[in-house]
Protein backbone atom coordinates (compact mmCIF):
# COMPACT_ATOMS: atom_id res chain seq x y z
CA UNK A 1 0.00 0.00 0.00
CA UNK A 2 1.63 3.23 -1.15
CA UNK A 3 0.81 6.18 1.06
CA UNK A 4 2.26 9.43 2.32
CA UNK A 5 1.04 8.98 5.86
CA UNK A 6 3.12 10.25 8.73
CA UNK A 7 2.79 9.42 12.40
CA UNK A 8 1.63 11.92 14.99
CA UNK A 9 4.90 12.66 16.77
CA UNK A 10 3.24 14.54 19.64
CA UNK A 11 0.93 11.60 20.39
CA UNK A 12 3.90 9.20 20.30
CA UNK A 13 5.80 11.48 22.70
CA UNK A 14 2.82 11.71 25.01
CA UNK A 15 2.54 7.91 25.27
CA UNK A 16 6.30 7.62 25.93
CA UNK A 17 5.99 10.16 28.75
CA UNK A 18 2.90 8.48 30.17
CA UNK A 19 4.56 5.05 30.14
CA UNK A 20 7.66 6.50 31.83
CA UNK A 21 5.46 7.29 34.84
CA UNK A 22 5.20 3.54 35.47
CA UNK A 23 8.33 2.89 37.53
CA UNK A 24 9.35 6.55 37.52
CA UNK A 25 12.45 7.13 39.65
CA UNK A 26 12.81 10.31 41.73
CA UNK A 27 15.88 11.20 39.63
CA UNK A 28 13.84 11.19 36.38
CA UNK A 29 14.87 7.75 35.24
CA UNK A 30 12.72 4.63 34.97
CA UNK A 31 12.90 1.40 36.95
CA UNK A 32 10.53 -1.22 35.50
CA UNK A 33 12.45 -4.39 36.29
CA UNK A 34 10.75 -7.43 34.77
CA UNK A 35 7.72 -8.77 36.66
CA UNK A 36 7.79 -6.11 39.37
CA UNK A 37 4.77 -3.98 40.32
CA UNK A 38 6.15 -1.23 38.07
CA UNK A 39 6.29 -3.69 35.16
CA UNK A 40 2.68 -4.64 35.91
CA UNK A 41 1.66 -0.96 35.90
CA UNK A 42 3.34 -0.46 32.54
CA UNK A 43 1.75 -3.62 31.15
CA UNK A 44 -1.72 -2.58 32.32
CA UNK A 45 -1.28 0.82 30.65
CA UNK A 46 -0.15 -0.63 27.31
CA UNK A 47 -2.82 -3.34 27.29
CA UNK A 48 -5.38 -0.60 27.92
CA UNK A 49 -4.09 1.37 24.93
CA UNK A 50 -4.17 -1.77 22.79
CA UNK A 51 -7.82 -2.34 23.70
CA UNK A 52 -8.66 1.34 23.11
CA UNK A 53 -7.26 0.84 19.60
CA UNK A 54 -9.52 -2.15 19.06
CA UNK A 55 -6.71 -4.70 19.09
CA UNK A 56 -7.46 -8.28 20.16
CA UNK A 57 -5.06 -8.82 23.07
CA UNK A 58 -3.50 -12.24 23.74
CA UNK A 59 -1.25 -12.95 26.72
CA UNK A 60 0.77 -16.18 26.61
CA UNK A 61 1.98 -18.26 29.54
CA UNK A 62 5.24 -16.33 29.92
CA UNK A 63 3.47 -12.99 29.87
CA UNK A 64 4.25 -11.97 26.30
CA UNK A 65 1.47 -9.61 25.12
CA UNK A 66 0.35 -9.41 21.48
CA UNK A 67 -2.28 -6.94 20.24
CA UNK A 68 -3.71 -8.02 16.89
CA UNK A 69 -5.41 -5.80 14.28
CA UNK A 70 -7.39 -7.72 11.65
CA UNK A 71 -6.40 -7.36 8.03
CA UNK A 72 -8.58 -7.61 4.97
CA UNK A 73 -7.50 -11.24 4.93
CA UNK A 74 -6.61 -13.74 7.67
CA UNK A 75 -3.12 -15.15 8.09
CA UNK A 76 0.12 -14.51 9.99
CA UNK A 77 0.49 -10.83 10.97
CA UNK A 78 3.24 -8.38 10.28
CA UNK A 79 4.45 -7.72 13.82
CA UNK A 80 5.98 -4.63 15.43
CA UNK A 81 7.25 -4.81 18.96
CA UNK A 82 9.94 -4.64 21.59
CA UNK A 83 9.88 -4.71 25.40
CA UNK A 84 8.67 -2.48 28.23
CA UNK A 85 10.78 -3.85 31.05
CA UNK A 86 13.85 -1.76 31.89
CA UNK A 87 17.09 -2.06 33.82
CA UNK A 88 17.21 -0.56 37.33
CA UNK A 89 18.64 2.72 36.06
CA UNK A 90 16.64 2.82 32.85
CA UNK A 91 15.42 5.60 30.62
CA UNK A 92 12.15 6.17 28.77
CA UNK A 93 13.13 4.95 25.29
CA UNK A 94 14.90 1.55 25.53
CA UNK A 95 12.18 -0.91 24.47
CA UNK A 96 9.31 1.48 25.07
CA UNK A 97 9.90 3.31 21.79
CA UNK A 98 9.36 0.17 19.71
CA UNK A 99 6.09 -0.66 21.43
CA UNK A 100 4.75 2.91 21.52
CA UNK A 101 5.68 3.40 17.86
CA UNK A 102 3.78 0.21 17.03
CA UNK A 103 0.66 1.63 18.69
CA UNK A 104 1.22 4.92 16.88
CA UNK A 105 1.41 3.14 13.51
CA UNK A 106 -1.88 1.36 14.26
CA UNK A 107 -3.57 4.62 15.29
CA UNK A 108 -2.26 6.48 12.23
CA UNK A 109 -3.61 3.77 9.91
CA UNK A 110 -6.94 3.70 11.76
CA UNK A 111 -7.32 7.47 11.44
CA UNK A 112 -6.64 7.18 7.71
CA UNK A 113 -9.14 4.34 7.37
CA UNK A 114 -6.40 2.05 6.06
CA UNK A 115 -6.84 -1.70 6.55
CA UNK A 116 -3.85 -3.70 5.39
CA UNK A 117 -4.24 -7.02 3.60
CA UNK A 118 -2.36 -8.93 6.28
CA UNK A 119 -3.18 -8.51 9.97
CA UNK A 120 -0.87 -6.24 11.97
CA UNK A 121 0.36 -6.96 15.50
CA UNK A 122 2.04 -4.97 18.25
CA UNK A 123 3.89 -7.07 20.84
CA UNK A 124 5.93 -6.65 23.97
CA UNK A 125 8.00 -9.55 25.22
CA UNK A 126 8.67 -10.48 28.83
CA UNK A 127 12.06 -9.87 30.46
CA UNK A 128 14.02 -8.57 27.49
CA UNK A 129 16.58 -6.94 29.78
CA UNK A 130 17.65 -9.93 31.86
CA UNK A 131 18.61 -7.56 34.68
CA UNK A 132 16.52 -9.49 37.25
CA UNK A 133 16.04 -12.88 35.56
CA UNK A 134 18.62 -14.46 33.25
CA UNK A 135 18.81 -15.27 30.44
CA UNK A 136 17.67 -12.01 29.00
CA UNK A 137 15.02 -12.08 26.30
CA UNK A 138 13.46 -15.19 27.79
CA UNK A 139 10.00 -14.03 26.70
CA UNK A 140 10.90 -13.92 23.01
CA UNK A 141 13.00 -17.09 23.43
CA UNK A 142 9.87 -18.92 24.59
CA UNK A 143 7.72 -17.18 21.95
CA UNK A 144 10.00 -18.53 19.22
CA UNK A 145 10.36 -22.02 20.70
CA UNK A 146 14.02 -21.55 21.64
CA UNK A 147 13.50 -21.96 25.39
CA UNK A 148 11.02 -24.31 27.08
CA UNK A 149 8.26 -22.46 28.93
CA UNK A 150 8.99 -24.46 32.08
CA UNK A 151 12.60 -23.29 32.10
CA UNK A 152 11.56 -19.64 31.88
CA UNK A 153 8.95 -20.02 34.63
CA UNK A 154 11.44 -21.79 36.90
CA UNK A 155 14.06 -19.04 36.55
CA UNK A 156 15.14 -17.61 39.90
CA UNK A 157 15.98 -13.92 39.83
CA UNK A 158 18.90 -12.09 41.41
CA UNK A 159 16.52 -11.26 44.28
CA UNK A 160 15.52 -14.91 44.82
CA UNK A 161 12.04 -14.57 43.31
CA UNK A 162 10.81 -17.19 40.81
CA UNK A 163 9.62 -15.91 37.44
CA UNK A 164 6.49 -18.10 37.36
CA UNK A 165 5.37 -16.91 40.79
CA UNK A 166 6.05 -13.29 39.87
CA UNK A 167 4.02 -13.63 36.66
CA UNK A 168 1.10 -14.93 38.70
CA UNK A 169 1.56 -12.25 41.36
CA UNK A 170 1.34 -9.41 38.82
CA UNK A 171 -1.54 -11.04 36.96
CA UNK A 172 0.30 -11.87 33.74
CA UNK A 173 0.61 -15.65 33.96
CA UNK A 174 -1.39 -15.57 30.73
CA UNK A 175 -3.11 -18.41 29.02
CA UNK A 176 -1.34 -21.69 28.26
CA UNK A 177 -3.72 -22.12 25.33
CA UNK A 178 -2.17 -19.08 23.65
CA UNK A 179 0.37 -20.91 21.59
CA UNK A 180 3.15 -19.55 19.43
CA UNK A 181 1.42 -17.65 16.63
CA UNK A 182 2.99 -17.61 13.19
CA UNK A 183 4.48 -14.24 12.24
CA UNK A 184 4.84 -13.09 8.64
CA UNK A 185 7.62 -10.58 9.40
CA UNK A 186 8.88 -8.67 12.45
CA UNK A 187 10.12 -5.07 12.56
CA UNK A 188 11.49 -3.50 15.76
CA UNK A 189 12.17 0.22 16.18
CA UNK A 190 14.74 0.86 18.92
CA UNK A 191 17.12 3.54 20.09
CA UNK A 192 20.70 2.75 19.07
CA UNK A 193 21.98 2.91 22.66
CA UNK A 194 25.40 3.66 21.19
CA UNK A 195 27.21 6.74 19.79
CA UNK A 196 27.47 5.99 16.06
CA UNK A 197 24.39 7.56 14.47
CA UNK A 198 24.60 10.81 16.41
CA UNK A 199 28.40 11.12 16.03
CA UNK A 200 28.23 10.60 12.25
CA UNK A 201 25.12 12.70 11.68
CA UNK A 202 22.64 9.96 10.71
CA UNK A 203 18.95 9.83 11.62
CA UNK A 204 18.15 6.20 10.83
CA UNK A 205 20.13 3.00 11.40
CA UNK A 206 19.44 0.06 9.10
CA UNK A 207 20.51 -2.66 11.53
CA UNK A 208 22.36 -5.52 9.84
CA UNK A 209 22.24 -7.86 12.84
CA UNK A 210 22.99 -8.33 16.54
CA UNK A 211 26.44 -9.19 17.88
CA UNK A 212 27.21 -12.32 19.88
CA UNK A 213 26.53 -12.13 23.63
CA UNK A 214 28.21 -14.16 26.39
CA UNK A 215 27.10 -13.73 30.03
CA UNK A 216 28.89 -15.71 32.76
CA UNK A 217 28.58 -15.68 36.56
CA UNK A 218 31.77 -16.51 38.47
CA UNK A 219 31.68 -17.55 42.14
CA UNK A 220 35.08 -17.33 43.84
CA UNK A 221 35.46 -18.89 47.28
CA UNK A 222 38.49 -18.17 49.48
CA UNK A 223 38.91 -17.67 53.22
CA UNK A 224 37.79 -14.84 55.44
CA UNK A 225 40.63 -13.63 57.58
CA UNK A 226 41.89 -10.69 59.57
CA UNK A 227 42.99 -7.80 57.33
CA UNK A 228 45.69 -6.81 59.81
CA UNK A 229 47.17 -10.01 61.08
CA UNK A 230 47.11 -12.27 58.00
CA UNK A 231 50.43 -12.24 56.11
CA UNK A 232 49.97 -11.66 52.35
CA UNK A 233 51.47 -15.09 51.55
CA UNK A 234 48.79 -16.80 53.65
CA UNK A 235 45.77 -15.14 52.10
CA UNK A 236 43.04 -16.73 49.96
CA UNK A 237 41.49 -13.45 48.94
CA UNK A 238 38.39 -13.88 46.73
CA UNK A 239 38.12 -10.12 46.27
CA UNK A 240 41.64 -9.84 44.90
CA UNK A 241 40.99 -12.63 42.35
CA UNK A 242 37.73 -10.95 41.26
CA UNK A 243 39.55 -7.66 40.80
CA UNK A 244 42.29 -9.34 38.74
CA UNK A 245 39.66 -10.98 36.50
CA UNK A 246 37.84 -7.67 36.01
CA UNK A 247 41.07 -5.91 35.05
CA UNK A 248 42.03 -8.77 32.73
CA UNK A 249 38.64 -8.60 30.98
CA UNK A 250 39.10 -4.90 30.32
CA UNK A 251 42.64 -5.43 28.94
CA UNK A 252 41.45 -8.40 26.85
CA UNK A 253 38.83 -6.26 25.06
CA UNK A 254 41.56 -3.77 24.16
CA UNK A 255 43.87 -6.50 22.86
CA UNK A 256 41.20 -8.18 20.74
CA UNK A 257 39.91 -4.86 19.42
CA UNK A 258 37.27 -4.55 16.71
CA UNK A 259 33.79 -4.71 18.23
CA UNK A 260 35.01 -6.68 21.28
CA UNK A 261 33.59 -5.36 24.54
CA UNK A 262 33.87 -6.68 28.10
CA UNK A 263 31.96 -5.63 31.19
CA UNK A 264 32.03 -6.71 34.82
CA UNK A 265 28.68 -5.22 35.79
CA UNK A 266 27.94 -7.01 39.04
CA UNK A 267 30.41 -7.80 41.82
CA UNK A 268 29.41 -8.79 45.35
CA UNK A 269 31.97 -9.41 48.11
CA UNK A 270 31.26 -11.31 51.31
CA UNK A 271 31.42 -10.24 54.10
CA UNK A 272 32.17 -6.90 52.38
CA UNK A 273 33.81 -5.34 55.45
CA UNK A 274 36.77 -3.02 55.68
CA UNK A 275 38.86 -5.25 57.91
CA UNK A 276 38.04 -8.74 56.62
CA UNK A 277 39.77 -10.48 53.71
CA UNK A 278 36.85 -11.35 51.38
CA UNK A 279 35.96 -15.02 51.56
CA UNK A 280 33.61 -14.91 48.59
CA UNK A 281 33.11 -12.93 45.40
CA UNK A 282 30.25 -13.34 42.94
CA UNK A 283 30.72 -11.48 39.68
CA UNK A 284 29.30 -11.32 36.18
CA UNK A 285 31.29 -11.06 32.96
CA UNK A 286 29.54 -9.76 29.81
CA UNK A 287 31.59 -10.36 26.63
CA UNK A 288 30.29 -9.41 23.16
CA UNK A 289 31.60 -9.31 19.60
CA UNK A 290 30.14 -9.27 16.10
CA UNK A 291 32.77 -11.92 15.24
CA UNK A 292 31.81 -15.22 16.90
CA UNK A 293 35.28 -16.74 16.55
CA UNK A 294 36.84 -13.73 18.29
CA UNK A 295 34.16 -13.92 20.99
CA UNK A 296 34.94 -17.60 21.60
CA UNK A 297 38.64 -16.71 21.81
CA UNK A 298 37.83 -14.05 24.40
CA UNK A 299 35.78 -16.55 26.40
CA UNK A 300 38.62 -19.11 26.30
CA UNK A 301 41.26 -16.60 27.36
CA UNK A 302 39.17 -15.22 30.19
CA UNK A 303 38.34 -18.71 31.49
CA UNK A 304 42.02 -19.70 31.42
CA UNK A 305 43.13 -16.53 33.20
CA UNK A 306 40.45 -16.89 35.88
CA UNK A 307 41.40 -20.52 36.56
CA UNK A 308 45.13 -19.75 36.77
CA UNK A 309 44.60 -16.74 39.04
CA UNK A 310 42.27 -18.69 41.33
CA UNK A 311 44.73 -21.58 41.58
CA UNK A 312 47.62 -19.26 42.42
CA UNK A 313 45.58 -17.64 45.22
CA UNK A 314 44.32 -20.97 46.54
CA UNK A 315 40.65 -20.14 46.02
CA UNK A 316 37.99 -22.17 44.21
CA UNK A 317 36.16 -20.94 41.11
CA UNK A 318 32.71 -21.93 39.87
CA UNK A 319 31.39 -20.68 36.54
CA UNK A 320 27.73 -20.53 35.42
CA UNK A 321 26.61 -19.50 31.93
CA UNK A 322 23.78 -16.95 32.23
CA UNK A 323 23.26 -16.42 28.51
CA UNK A 324 25.08 -17.23 25.28
CA UNK A 325 23.81 -16.07 21.87
CA UNK A 326 25.71 -16.29 18.58
CA UNK A 327 25.61 -13.22 16.32
CA UNK A 328 22.31 -13.02 14.40
CA UNK A 329 22.05 -11.40 10.94
CA UNK A 330 18.75 -9.74 10.00
CA UNK A 331 16.93 -10.45 6.71
CA UNK A 332 18.97 -8.73 4.00
CA UNK A 333 15.93 -7.74 1.90
CA UNK A 334 14.36 -6.06 4.93
CA UNK A 335 17.58 -4.27 5.85
CA UNK A 336 17.70 -2.96 2.28
CA UNK A 337 14.08 -1.77 2.54
CA UNK A 338 14.81 0.11 5.78
CA UNK A 339 17.65 1.86 3.97
CA UNK A 340 15.56 2.62 0.86
CA UNK A 341 12.53 3.87 2.80
CA UNK A 342 14.73 6.14 4.91
CA UNK A 343 16.09 7.62 1.70
CA UNK A 344 12.55 8.02 0.27
CA UNK A 345 11.77 10.02 3.42
CA UNK A 346 14.98 12.05 3.03
CA UNK A 347 16.40 10.67 6.27
CA UNK A 348 20.17 10.13 6.42
CA UNK A 349 20.63 6.39 6.96
CA UNK A 350 23.57 4.15 7.85
CA UNK A 351 23.92 0.39 8.09
CA UNK A 352 25.35 -0.83 11.38
CA UNK A 353 25.36 -3.83 13.75
CA UNK A 354 23.55 -3.77 17.07
CA UNK A 355 25.77 -3.79 20.15
CA UNK A 356 22.76 -4.55 22.35
CA UNK A 357 20.63 -7.66 22.38
CA UNK A 358 17.05 -7.35 21.18
CA UNK A 359 13.92 -9.48 20.84
CA UNK A 360 14.29 -9.11 17.07
CA UNK A 361 17.26 -11.47 17.20
CA UNK A 362 14.97 -14.17 18.58
CA UNK A 363 12.13 -13.50 16.09
CA UNK A 364 14.74 -13.81 13.31
CA UNK A 365 14.72 -17.56 14.02
CA UNK A 366 11.08 -17.88 12.92
CA UNK A 367 10.45 -15.11 10.37
CA UNK A 368 12.19 -12.37 8.37
CA UNK A 369 13.13 -9.78 11.00
CA UNK A 370 14.85 -6.42 11.02
CA UNK A 371 15.41 -3.36 13.19
CA UNK A 372 15.30 0.37 12.71
CA UNK A 373 17.55 2.49 14.95
CA UNK A 374 17.30 6.14 15.85
CA UNK A 375 20.14 8.02 17.56
CA UNK A 376 20.77 8.06 21.31
CA UNK A 377 21.91 11.41 22.66
CA UNK A 378 25.56 11.05 23.63
CA UNK A 379 25.26 7.34 22.87
CA UNK A 380 23.96 6.87 26.40
CA UNK A 381 21.55 4.12 27.49
CA UNK A 382 20.90 1.90 30.53
CA UNK A 383 21.23 5.25 32.25
CA UNK A 384 18.57 7.64 33.54
CA UNK A 385 19.88 10.31 31.15
CA UNK A 386 18.88 8.25 28.08
CA UNK A 387 17.33 10.64 25.52
CA UNK A 388 16.20 10.71 21.90
CA UNK A 389 14.55 13.88 20.56
CA UNK A 390 10.87 13.54 19.64
CA UNK A 391 11.46 14.40 15.98
CA UNK A 392 13.95 11.52 15.74
CA UNK A 393 11.47 9.15 17.42
CA UNK A 394 8.83 10.25 14.90
CA UNK A 395 11.26 9.79 11.99
CA UNK A 396 11.92 6.21 13.08
CA UNK A 397 8.18 5.61 13.47
CA UNK A 398 7.56 6.94 9.94
CA UNK A 399 10.04 4.39 8.57
CA UNK A 400 8.30 1.70 10.65
CA UNK A 401 4.87 2.81 9.35
CA UNK A 402 5.95 2.67 5.73
CA UNK A 403 7.82 -0.65 6.04
CA UNK A 404 5.08 -2.56 7.85
CA UNK A 405 2.33 -1.33 5.51
CA UNK A 406 4.49 -2.46 2.60
CA UNK A 407 5.06 -5.87 4.18
CA UNK A 408 1.37 -6.22 5.02
CA UNK A 409 0.21 -5.94 1.39
O1 LIG B 1 21.96 -6.48 27.43
C1 LIG B 1 21.35 -6.19 26.43
O2 LIG B 1 21.93 -6.06 25.38
C2 LIG B 1 19.88 -5.96 26.44
O3 LIG B 1 19.62 -4.64 26.84
N1 LIG B 1 19.19 -6.90 27.28
MN1 LIG C 1 16.05 -2.73 24.57
MN1 LIG D 1 18.19 -2.58 27.42
MN1 LIG E 1 18.18 -4.99 24.59
Short mmCIF file of C-alpha atoms in Angstrom, two decimals, residues 4 22 36 39 56-58 67 97 128 133 138 140 152 192 199 209 233 249 293 302 309 339 355 387 393:
data_model
loop_
_atom_site.label_atom_id
_atom_site.label_comp_id
_atom_site.label_asym_id
_atom_site.label_seq_id
_atom_site.Cartn_x
_atom_site.Cartn_y
_atom_site.Cartn_z
CA UNK A 4 2.26 9.43 2.32
CA UNK A 22 5.20 3.54 35.47
CA UNK A 36 7.79 -6.11 39.37
CA UNK A 39 6.29 -3.69 35.16
CA UNK A 56 -7.46 -8.28 20.16
CA UNK A 57 -5.06 -8.82 23.07
CA UNK A 58 -3.50 -12.24 23.74
CA UNK A 67 -2.28 -6.94 20.24
CA UNK A 97 9.90 3.31 21.79
CA UNK A 128 14.02 -8.57 27.49
CA UNK A 133 16.04 -12.88 35.56
CA UNK A 138 13.46 -15.19 27.79
CA UNK A 140 10.90 -13.92 23.01
CA UNK A 152 11.56 -19.64 31.88
CA UNK A 192 20.70 2.75 19.07
CA UNK A 199 28.40 11.12 16.03
CA UNK A 209 22.24 -7.86 12.84
CA UNK A 233 51.47 -15.09 51.55
CA UNK A 249 38.64 -8.60 30.98
CA UNK A 293 35.28 -16.74 16.55
CA UNK A 302 39.17 -15.22 30.19
CA UNK A 309 44.60 -16.74 39.04
CA UNK A 339 17.65 1.86 3.97
CA UNK A 355 25.77 -3.79 20.15
CA UNK A 387 17.33 10.64 25.52
CA UNK A 393 11.47 9.15 17.42
#
